[in-house]
mmCIF file of C-alpha atoms in Angstrom:
data_model
loop_
_atom_site.group_PDB
_atom_site.id
_atom_site.type_symbol
_atom_site.label_atom_id
_atom_site.label_comp_id
_atom_site.label_asym_id
_atom_site.label_seq_id
_atom_site.Cartn_x
_atom_site.Cartn_y
_atom_site.Cartn_z
ATOM 1 C CA MET A 1 0.000 0.000 0.000
ATOM 2 C CA GLY A 2 1.456 3.351 -1.027
ATOM 3 C CA ILE A 3 1.311 6.587 0.908
ATOM 4 C CA LEU A 4 -2.164 8.103 1.023
ATOM 5 C CA LYS A 5 -3.019 11.803 1.073
ATOM 6 C CA ILE A 6 -5.761 11.927 3.732
ATOM 7 C CA GLY A 7 -7.809 15.093 4.199
ATOM 8 C CA VAL A 8 -9.615 15.397 7.534
ATOM 9 C CA ILE A 9 -12.599 17.724 7.850
ATOM 10 C CA MET A 10 -13.179 18.334 11.532
ATOM 11 C CA ASP A 11 -13.824 20.854 14.293
ATOM 12 C CA PRO A 12 -10.987 23.123 15.464
ATOM 13 C CA ILE A 13 -8.147 20.733 16.228
ATOM 14 C CA GLU A 14 -6.792 22.876 19.039
ATOM 15 C CA LYS A 15 -10.005 22.341 21.032
ATOM 16 C CA ILE A 16 -10.225 18.544 20.920
ATOM 17 C CA ASP A 17 -9.659 16.342 23.978
ATOM 18 C CA ILE A 18 -6.868 14.047 22.825
ATOM 19 C CA ASP A 19 -7.741 11.482 25.518
ATOM 20 C CA LYS A 20 -11.295 11.051 24.218
ATOM 21 C CA ASP A 21 -11.421 12.194 20.620
ATOM 22 C CA THR A 22 -11.890 9.431 18.047
ATOM 23 C CA THR A 23 -10.702 11.525 15.086
ATOM 24 C CA PHE A 24 -7.399 12.114 16.881
ATOM 25 C CA VAL A 25 -6.575 8.395 17.207
ATOM 26 C CA LEU A 26 -7.574 7.763 13.588
ATOM 27 C CA MET A 27 -5.108 10.465 12.572
ATOM 28 C CA LEU A 28 -2.413 9.048 14.863
ATOM 29 C CA GLU A 29 -2.790 5.591 13.340
ATOM 30 C CA ALA A 30 -2.734 6.890 9.758
ATOM 31 C CA GLN A 31 0.346 8.989 10.523
ATOM 32 C CA LYS A 32 2.088 6.001 12.127
ATOM 33 C CA ARG A 33 1.706 4.152 8.814
ATOM 34 C CA GLY A 34 3.355 6.964 6.892
ATOM 35 C CA HIS A 35 0.253 8.520 5.358
ATOM 36 C CA GLU A 36 0.104 12.293 4.877
ATOM 37 C CA LEU A 37 -2.504 14.178 6.946
ATOM 38 C CA TYR A 38 -4.172 17.417 5.868
ATOM 39 C CA TYR A 39 -6.442 19.454 8.129
ATOM 40 C CA MET A 40 -9.452 21.548 7.175
ATOM 41 C CA GLU A 41 -12.726 22.856 8.597
ATOM 42 C CA LEU A 42 -16.086 23.421 6.912
ATOM 43 C CA ASP A 43 -15.263 27.071 6.243
ATOM 44 C CA ASP A 44 -12.226 25.973 4.227
ATOM 45 C CA LEU A 45 -14.371 24.252 1.585
ATOM 46 C CA SER A 46 -15.372 25.973 -1.648
ATOM 47 C CA ILE A 47 -16.421 25.296 -5.237
ATOM 48 C CA ARG A 48 -14.619 26.911 -8.192
ATOM 49 C CA GLY A 49 -16.895 26.556 -11.188
ATOM 50 C CA THR A 50 -18.004 22.977 -10.680
ATOM 51 C CA THR A 51 -14.842 21.802 -8.936
ATOM 52 C CA PRO A 52 -14.926 21.297 -5.154
ATOM 53 C CA GLU A 53 -11.749 22.464 -3.492
ATOM 54 C CA ALA A 54 -10.363 23.363 -0.072
ATOM 55 C CA HIS A 55 -7.748 25.429 1.651
ATOM 56 C CA PHE A 56 -5.881 23.119 4.022
ATOM 57 C CA CYS A 57 -2.716 22.642 6.047
ATOM 58 C CA ARG A 58 -0.434 19.655 6.262
ATOM 59 C CA VAL A 59 -0.592 18.580 9.900
ATOM 60 C CA SER A 60 1.172 16.206 12.245
ATOM 61 C CA VAL A 61 -0.305 14.996 15.543
ATOM 62 C CA ALA A 62 1.124 13.614 18.781
ATOM 63 C CA ARG A 63 0.127 12.839 22.353
ATOM 64 C CA ALA A 64 1.941 15.917 23.563
ATOM 65 C CA LYS A 65 1.492 19.617 24.236
ATOM 66 C CA PRO A 66 0.752 20.992 21.731
ATOM 67 C CA HIS A 67 -0.863 17.936 20.161
ATOM 68 C CA HIS A 68 -0.674 19.237 16.587
ATOM 69 C CA GLU A 69 1.723 21.072 14.317
ATOM 70 C CA PHE A 70 0.737 22.815 11.107
ATOM 71 C CA LYS A 71 3.055 22.746 8.116
ATOM 72 C CA ALA A 72 2.615 23.989 4.569
ATOM 73 C CA ALA A 73 -0.792 25.379 3.525
ATOM 74 C CA ALA A 74 -2.301 25.062 0.069
ATOM 75 C CA THR A 75 -5.539 25.264 -1.896
ATOM 76 C CA LYS A 76 -6.305 22.370 -4.228
ATOM 77 C CA PRO A 77 -9.255 20.454 -5.718
ATOM 78 C CA LEU A 78 -10.581 17.805 -3.355
ATOM 79 C CA ASN A 79 -9.884 15.142 -5.985
ATOM 80 C CA TRP A 80 -6.203 15.675 -5.135
ATOM 81 C CA PHE A 81 -6.777 13.621 -1.980
ATOM 82 C CA ASP A 82 -6.915 9.847 -1.928
ATOM 83 C CA VAL A 83 -9.196 9.880 1.113
ATOM 84 C CA ILE A 84 -11.373 12.487 2.832
ATOM 85 C CA LEU A 85 -12.568 11.730 6.345
ATOM 86 C CA MET A 86 -15.699 13.767 7.070
ATOM 87 C CA ARG A 87 -15.417 14.079 10.858
ATOM 88 C CA LYS A 88 -17.237 17.331 11.610
ATOM 89 C CA ASP A 89 -19.176 16.960 14.851
ATOM 90 C CA PRO A 90 -22.924 17.537 14.860
ATOM 91 C CA PRO A 91 -25.284 19.341 14.939
ATOM 92 C CA PHE A 92 -26.324 18.702 11.363
ATOM 93 C CA ASP A 93 -27.118 22.299 10.417
ATOM 94 C CA MET A 94 -27.420 24.002 7.042
ATOM 95 C CA LYS A 95 -23.671 24.597 6.839
ATOM 96 C CA PHE A 96 -23.117 20.866 7.310
ATOM 97 C CA PHE A 97 -25.845 20.091 4.756
ATOM 98 C CA PHE A 98 -24.252 22.330 2.123
ATOM 99 C CA ALA A 99 -20.861 20.768 2.854
ATOM 100 C CA THR A 100 -22.274 17.327 2.037
ATOM 101 C CA GLN A 101 -23.572 18.666 -1.261
ATOM 102 C CA LEU A 102 -20.118 20.031 -2.047
ATOM 103 C CA LEU A 103 -18.531 16.692 -1.142
ATOM 104 C CA SER A 104 -20.958 14.945 -3.476
ATOM 105 C CA LEU A 105 -19.086 16.638 -6.347
ATOM 106 C CA VAL A 106 -15.897 14.751 -5.463
ATOM 107 C CA ASP A 107 -15.037 12.113 -8.069
ATOM 108 C CA GLU A 108 -15.788 8.768 -6.394
ATOM 109 C CA GLN A 109 -13.420 7.026 -8.812
ATOM 110 C CA LYS A 110 -10.483 9.051 -7.491
ATOM 111 C CA CYS A 111 -11.184 9.824 -3.832
ATOM 112 C CA LEU A 112 -12.872 7.941 -0.995
ATOM 113 C CA VAL A 113 -15.137 10.185 1.105
ATOM 114 C CA MET A 114 -16.024 8.551 4.416
ATOM 115 C CA ASN A 115 -18.782 8.655 5.433
ATOM 116 C CA HIS A 116 -20.441 9.136 2.056
ATOM 117 C CA PRO A 117 -22.093 12.585 1.781
ATOM 118 C CA TRP A 118 -25.321 11.154 0.374
ATOM 119 C CA GLY A 119 -25.550 8.793 3.322
ATOM 120 C CA LEU A 120 -24.937 11.661 5.746
ATOM 121 C CA ARG A 121 -27.859 13.564 4.225
ATOM 122 C CA GLU A 122 -30.156 10.564 4.099
ATOM 123 C CA ALA A 123 -29.596 9.191 7.589
ATOM 124 C CA ASN A 124 -30.812 11.665 10.184
ATOM 125 C CA GLU A 125 -29.349 10.376 13.436
ATOM 126 C CA LYS A 126 -32.781 10.248 15.084
ATOM 127 C CA LEU A 127 -35.125 9.420 12.190
ATOM 128 C CA TYR A 128 -33.001 6.853 10.343
ATOM 129 C CA ALA A 129 -33.708 4.253 13.041
ATOM 130 C CA LEU A 130 -37.417 4.404 12.102
ATOM 131 C CA ASN A 131 -36.555 2.323 9.034
ATOM 132 C CA PHE A 132 -36.166 -0.621 11.407
ATOM 133 C CA PRO A 133 -39.420 -0.760 13.423
ATOM 134 C CA GLU A 134 -38.613 -4.177 14.865
ATOM 135 C CA LEU A 135 -35.533 -2.742 16.573
ATOM 136 C CA ILE A 136 -36.800 0.461 18.177
ATOM 137 C CA PRO A 137 -39.058 1.319 21.133
ATOM 138 C CA GLU A 138 -42.541 2.737 20.522
ATOM 139 C CA THR A 139 -41.995 6.129 18.894
ATOM 140 C CA LEU A 140 -43.963 9.200 17.892
ATOM 141 C CA VAL A 141 -42.656 12.111 15.830
ATOM 142 C CA SER A 142 -44.958 15.099 16.063
ATOM 143 C CA CYS A 143 -45.229 18.792 16.863
ATOM 144 C CA ASN A 144 -48.786 18.400 18.212
ATOM 145 C CA ILE A 145 -48.649 18.802 21.976
ATOM 146 C CA ALA A 146 -51.998 17.112 22.612
ATOM 147 C CA GLN A 147 -50.910 14.121 20.524
ATOM 148 C CA LEU A 148 -47.605 13.923 22.376
ATOM 149 C CA LYS A 149 -49.416 13.959 25.722
ATOM 150 C CA ARG A 150 -51.749 11.174 24.588
ATOM 151 C CA PHE A 151 -48.718 9.135 23.558
ATOM 152 C CA MET A 152 -47.245 9.631 27.031
ATOM 153 C CA GLU A 153 -50.504 8.562 28.664
ATOM 154 C CA GLU A 154 -50.594 5.425 26.508
ATOM 155 C CA ARG A 155 -47.023 4.621 27.597
ATOM 156 C CA GLY A 156 -47.984 4.639 31.284
ATOM 157 C CA GLY A 157 -47.528 8.337 31.937
ATOM 158 C CA GLU A 158 -43.845 8.766 31.086
ATOM 159 C CA MET A 159 -41.677 9.162 27.995
ATOM 160 C CA ILE A 160 -38.444 10.550 26.604
ATOM 161 C CA ILE A 161 -38.439 13.471 24.163
ATOM 162 C CA LYS A 162 -35.559 14.624 21.969
ATOM 163 C CA PRO A 163 -35.035 17.173 19.167
ATOM 164 C CA LEU A 164 -34.553 15.791 15.671
ATOM 165 C CA ASP A 165 -31.399 17.832 15.125
ATOM 166 C CA GLY A 166 -29.835 17.507 18.579
ATOM 167 C CA CYS A 167 -26.592 15.875 19.591
ATOM 168 C CA GLY A 168 -24.723 14.812 22.691
ATOM 169 C CA GLY A 169 -27.881 14.509 24.754
ATOM 170 C CA SER A 170 -28.805 18.166 24.230
ATOM 171 C CA GLY A 171 -32.553 18.730 24.521
ATOM 172 C CA VAL A 172 -33.275 15.187 25.731
ATOM 173 C CA PHE A 173 -35.824 15.167 28.548
ATOM 174 C CA TYR A 174 -37.616 12.586 30.667
ATOM 175 C CA LEU A 175 -41.274 13.572 30.992
ATOM 176 C CA ASN A 176 -43.757 12.355 33.571
ATOM 177 C CA GLU A 177 -47.436 13.297 33.529
ATOM 178 C CA LYS A 178 -47.255 14.041 37.271
ATOM 179 C CA ASP A 179 -44.608 16.725 36.713
ATOM 180 C CA ARG A 180 -46.110 20.211 36.595
ATOM 181 C CA ASN A 181 -43.344 21.228 34.169
ATOM 182 C CA THR A 182 -44.506 18.811 31.468
ATOM 183 C CA ASN A 183 -46.639 21.291 29.527
ATOM 184 C CA ALA A 184 -43.912 23.921 29.603
ATOM 185 C CA LEU A 185 -41.280 21.421 28.479
ATOM 186 C CA LEU A 186 -43.414 20.302 25.533
ATOM 187 C CA GLU A 187 -44.154 23.905 24.574
ATOM 188 C CA ASN A 188 -40.460 24.740 24.676
ATOM 189 C CA ALA A 189 -39.336 21.581 22.840
ATOM 190 C CA THR A 190 -41.847 22.062 20.012
ATOM 191 C CA ALA A 191 -41.597 25.869 19.880
ATOM 192 C CA ASN A 192 -45.285 25.999 20.849
ATOM 193 C CA GLY A 193 -46.310 23.336 18.392
ATOM 194 C CA GLN A 194 -44.195 24.500 15.440
ATOM 195 C CA ASN A 195 -41.264 22.047 15.426
ATOM 196 C CA PRO A 196 -41.626 18.253 15.391
ATOM 197 C CA ILE A 197 -39.792 16.291 18.058
ATOM 198 C CA MET A 198 -39.304 12.604 18.761
ATOM 199 C CA ALA A 199 -41.042 10.956 21.693
ATOM 200 C CA GLN A 200 -40.198 7.405 22.749
ATOM 201 C CA ARG A 201 -41.270 4.985 25.414
ATOM 202 C CA TYR A 202 -39.118 5.424 28.489
ATOM 203 C CA LEU A 203 -36.740 2.496 28.787
ATOM 204 C CA SER A 204 -35.958 1.785 32.433
ATOM 205 C CA GLU A 205 -32.873 -0.153 31.280
ATOM 206 C CA ILE A 206 -31.171 3.235 30.874
ATOM 207 C CA ARG A 207 -30.297 3.001 34.579
ATOM 208 C CA LYS A 208 -27.955 0.138 33.626
ATOM 209 C CA GLY A 209 -26.468 2.181 30.793
ATOM 210 C CA ASP A 210 -26.687 3.363 27.195
ATOM 211 C CA LYS A 211 -24.504 1.149 25.011
ATOM 212 C CA ARG A 212 -22.453 2.695 22.196
ATOM 213 C CA ILE A 213 -21.538 0.113 19.553
ATOM 214 C CA ILE A 214 -18.864 1.044 17.018
ATOM 215 C CA VAL A 215 -19.645 -0.462 13.613
ATOM 216 C CA LEU A 216 -17.279 -0.678 10.651
ATOM 217 C CA ASN A 217 -18.627 -1.689 7.235
ATOM 218 C CA GLY A 218 -21.687 -3.210 8.898
ATOM 219 C CA GLU A 219 -19.757 -5.262 11.465
ATOM 220 C CA PRO A 220 -19.492 -4.430 15.191
ATOM 221 C CA LEU A 221 -15.959 -3.729 16.401
ATOM 222 C CA GLY A 222 -16.717 -3.226 20.080
ATOM 223 C CA ALA A 223 -18.898 -1.416 22.579
ATOM 224 C CA VAL A 224 -18.865 0.683 25.721
ATOM 225 C CA LEU A 225 -21.644 1.101 28.274
ATOM 226 C CA ARG A 226 -22.290 4.692 29.345
ATOM 227 C CA VAL A 227 -23.996 4.634 32.733
ATOM 228 C CA PRO A 228 -25.831 7.827 33.747
ATOM 229 C CA ARG A 229 -25.250 9.578 37.039
ATOM 230 C CA GLU A 230 -27.864 9.018 39.731
ATOM 231 C CA ASP A 231 -29.338 12.478 39.047
ATOM 232 C CA GLU A 232 -29.356 12.049 35.220
ATOM 233 C CA ASN A 233 -31.322 10.148 32.587
ATOM 234 C CA ARG A 234 -28.653 10.732 29.930
ATOM 235 C CA GLY A 235 -25.636 8.470 29.670
ATOM 236 C CA ASN A 236 -23.623 10.777 27.404
ATOM 237 C CA ILE A 237 -20.011 10.969 28.513
ATOM 238 C CA HIS A 238 -19.782 14.752 28.380
ATOM 239 C CA VAL A 239 -22.682 15.114 30.858
ATOM 240 C CA GLY A 240 -21.104 12.772 33.375
ATOM 241 C CA GLY A 241 -21.898 9.287 32.096
ATOM 242 C CA GLN A 242 -19.482 6.671 33.421
ATOM 243 C CA CYS A 243 -17.825 4.384 30.874
ATOM 244 C CA VAL A 244 -18.110 0.718 31.825
ATOM 245 C CA LYS A 245 -16.733 -2.334 30.055
ATOM 246 C CA THR A 246 -19.366 -4.399 28.290
ATOM 247 C CA ASP A 247 -19.783 -7.243 25.822
ATOM 248 C CA LEU A 248 -21.776 -7.499 22.623
ATOM 249 C CA THR A 249 -24.954 -9.499 23.203
ATOM 250 C CA PRO A 250 -26.760 -11.650 20.625
ATOM 251 C CA ARG A 251 -29.356 -8.863 20.378
ATOM 252 C CA ASP A 252 -26.610 -6.289 19.703
ATOM 253 C CA ARG A 253 -25.267 -8.456 16.898
ATOM 254 C CA GLU A 254 -28.773 -8.935 15.503
ATOM 255 C CA ILE A 255 -29.261 -5.155 15.413
ATOM 256 C CA CYS A 256 -25.987 -4.784 13.504
ATOM 257 C CA ARG A 257 -26.940 -7.584 11.114
ATOM 258 C CA VAL A 258 -30.283 -5.948 10.295
ATOM 259 C CA LEU A 259 -28.741 -2.506 9.711
ATOM 260 C CA SER A 260 -25.691 -3.729 7.790
ATOM 261 C CA PRO A 261 -27.124 -3.841 4.222
ATOM 262 C CA SER A 262 -28.622 -0.361 4.518
ATOM 263 C CA LEU A 263 -25.490 1.150 6.056
ATOM 264 C CA LYS A 264 -23.331 -0.277 3.278
ATOM 265 C CA LYS A 265 -25.741 0.920 0.585
ATOM 266 C CA LEU A 266 -25.570 4.465 1.963
ATOM 267 C CA GLY A 267 -21.781 4.413 2.280
ATOM 268 C CA LEU A 268 -22.047 4.773 6.053
ATOM 269 C CA TYR A 269 -18.959 2.722 6.784
ATOM 270 C CA PHE A 270 -18.110 4.056 10.244
ATOM 271 C CA VAL A 271 -21.065 4.544 12.598
ATOM 272 C CA GLY A 272 -22.001 4.431 16.250
ATOM 273 C CA LEU A 273 -25.197 2.695 17.326
ATOM 274 C CA ASP A 274 -26.873 3.622 20.604
ATOM 275 C CA VAL A 275 -28.693 0.729 22.258
ATOM 276 C CA ILE A 276 -30.651 0.743 25.513
ATOM 277 C CA GLY A 277 -31.630 -2.708 26.706
ATOM 278 C CA ASP A 278 -32.790 -4.516 23.574
ATOM 279 C CA TYR A 279 -33.667 -1.396 21.604
ATOM 280 C CA LEU A 280 -31.879 0.721 19.037
ATOM 281 C CA THR A 281 -32.373 4.405 19.898
ATOM 282 C CA GLU A 282 -29.994 6.312 17.586
ATOM 283 C CA VAL A 283 -27.641 5.782 14.657
ATOM 284 C CA ASN A 284 -24.708 8.202 14.840
ATOM 285 C CA VAL A 285 -23.223 8.789 11.388
ATOM 286 C CA THR A 286 -21.694 12.279 11.349
ATOM 287 C CA SER A 287 -18.742 11.843 13.712
ATOM 288 C CA PRO A 288 -19.242 8.802 15.941
ATOM 289 C CA THR A 289 -17.108 8.600 19.057
ATOM 290 C CA GLY A 290 -16.260 5.982 21.663
ATOM 291 C CA VAL A 291 -13.138 4.392 20.204
ATOM 292 C CA GLN A 292 -10.736 5.583 22.901
ATOM 293 C CA GLU A 293 -13.092 4.485 25.683
ATOM 294 C CA ILE A 294 -13.446 1.013 24.164
ATOM 295 C CA ASN A 295 -9.696 0.821 23.638
ATOM 296 C CA SER A 296 -8.956 1.712 27.251
ATOM 297 C CA LEU A 297 -11.460 -0.714 28.764
ATOM 298 C CA ASN A 298 -10.621 -3.657 26.507
ATOM 299 C CA LYS A 299 -6.902 -3.106 25.763
ATOM 300 C CA VAL A 300 -7.537 -2.957 22.020
ATOM 301 C CA ASN A 301 -6.802 -0.528 19.173
ATOM 302 C CA LEU A 302 -9.938 -0.197 17.084
ATOM 303 C CA GLU A 303 -8.371 2.549 14.977
ATOM 304 C CA ARG A 304 -6.092 -0.053 13.396
ATOM 305 C CA GLN A 305 -9.092 -1.839 11.912
ATOM 306 C CA VAL A 306 -10.566 1.440 10.697
ATOM 307 C CA ILE A 307 -7.375 2.502 8.906
ATOM 308 C CA ASP A 308 -6.991 -1.033 7.518
ATOM 309 C CA PHE A 309 -10.428 -0.552 5.951
ATOM 310 C CA VAL A 310 -9.573 2.912 4.632
ATOM 311 C CA GLU A 311 -6.402 1.545 3.001
ATOM 312 C CA LYS A 312 -8.331 -1.323 1.435
ATOM 313 C CA LYS A 313 -11.014 0.956 -0.049
ATOM 314 C CA ALA A 314 -8.399 3.429 -1.328
ATOM 315 C CA ALA A 315 -6.432 0.583 -2.936
ATOM 316 C CA GLU A 316 -9.590 -0.553 -4.740
ATOM 317 C CA LEU A 317 -9.999 2.941 -6.216
ATOM 318 C CA ARG A 318 -6.398 2.960 -7.444
ATOM 319 C CA GLN A 319 -7.110 -0.239 -9.370
ATOM 320 C CA VAL A 320 -10.113 1.218 -11.189
#
């Protein structure tokens, strides 16, 4: 395998937590193999005529302070790269949407874009799971407050609500019909009945943890259980969820098996599934995390398998 020119679209590199960030260890592994890394953000992308291009910097990374060093800068067509890793964190806003349209102009016969921009547009991290009704808890998507309250009553008087464009647990609430704040929370979440939200049956298994499963090309690589604090319903790491070692269950593998054909069809090669109990709750496709936590708990290096896959796909393009 020859040296690859790998462009990485991400958030500001100086702000990442190198002990938790998945993009960072992917870059470390690629660099260790001799590949060239190039750094860019969404604002660095442009289109000249019909040619997508970017202003970028050659970058090296290390577990040190500082953890990155910029080298030469340049502006070139995106087809100059062998691989582009789209690793911009959510939320999926209009800037992100337009970036995926720009990336769709990249010549697929010359450059691997991972994850595929069409797949990123198609698979909303909340709504995509609705394609697999046998895997998810009872769900309602609506902006109608009365309808949402009826759904909660039918579920025994409690439910979880979440925004369709949220991330990292932002805007996720546990609602109980006995709580006098319920009406206000629904009014706020729906912008007084203007914006649809997702409501789901409350899964008591969340007290045991929210499992993040890292999936590569449809196959599970590993998982970590994120256990919420006693005063929280969210297991997200950045709001205090504790990472606990866990194994993949037969149900976890069944969920992966069911999703695999669709993920591959959409070019969603690297994703993170969120599973509570026996139910799929979200499919994270924009910039899934969890690799470093799984590595630490299980003494593995998942990034090796990811870069192996990237090299294999890039080699296939070179043979076309």
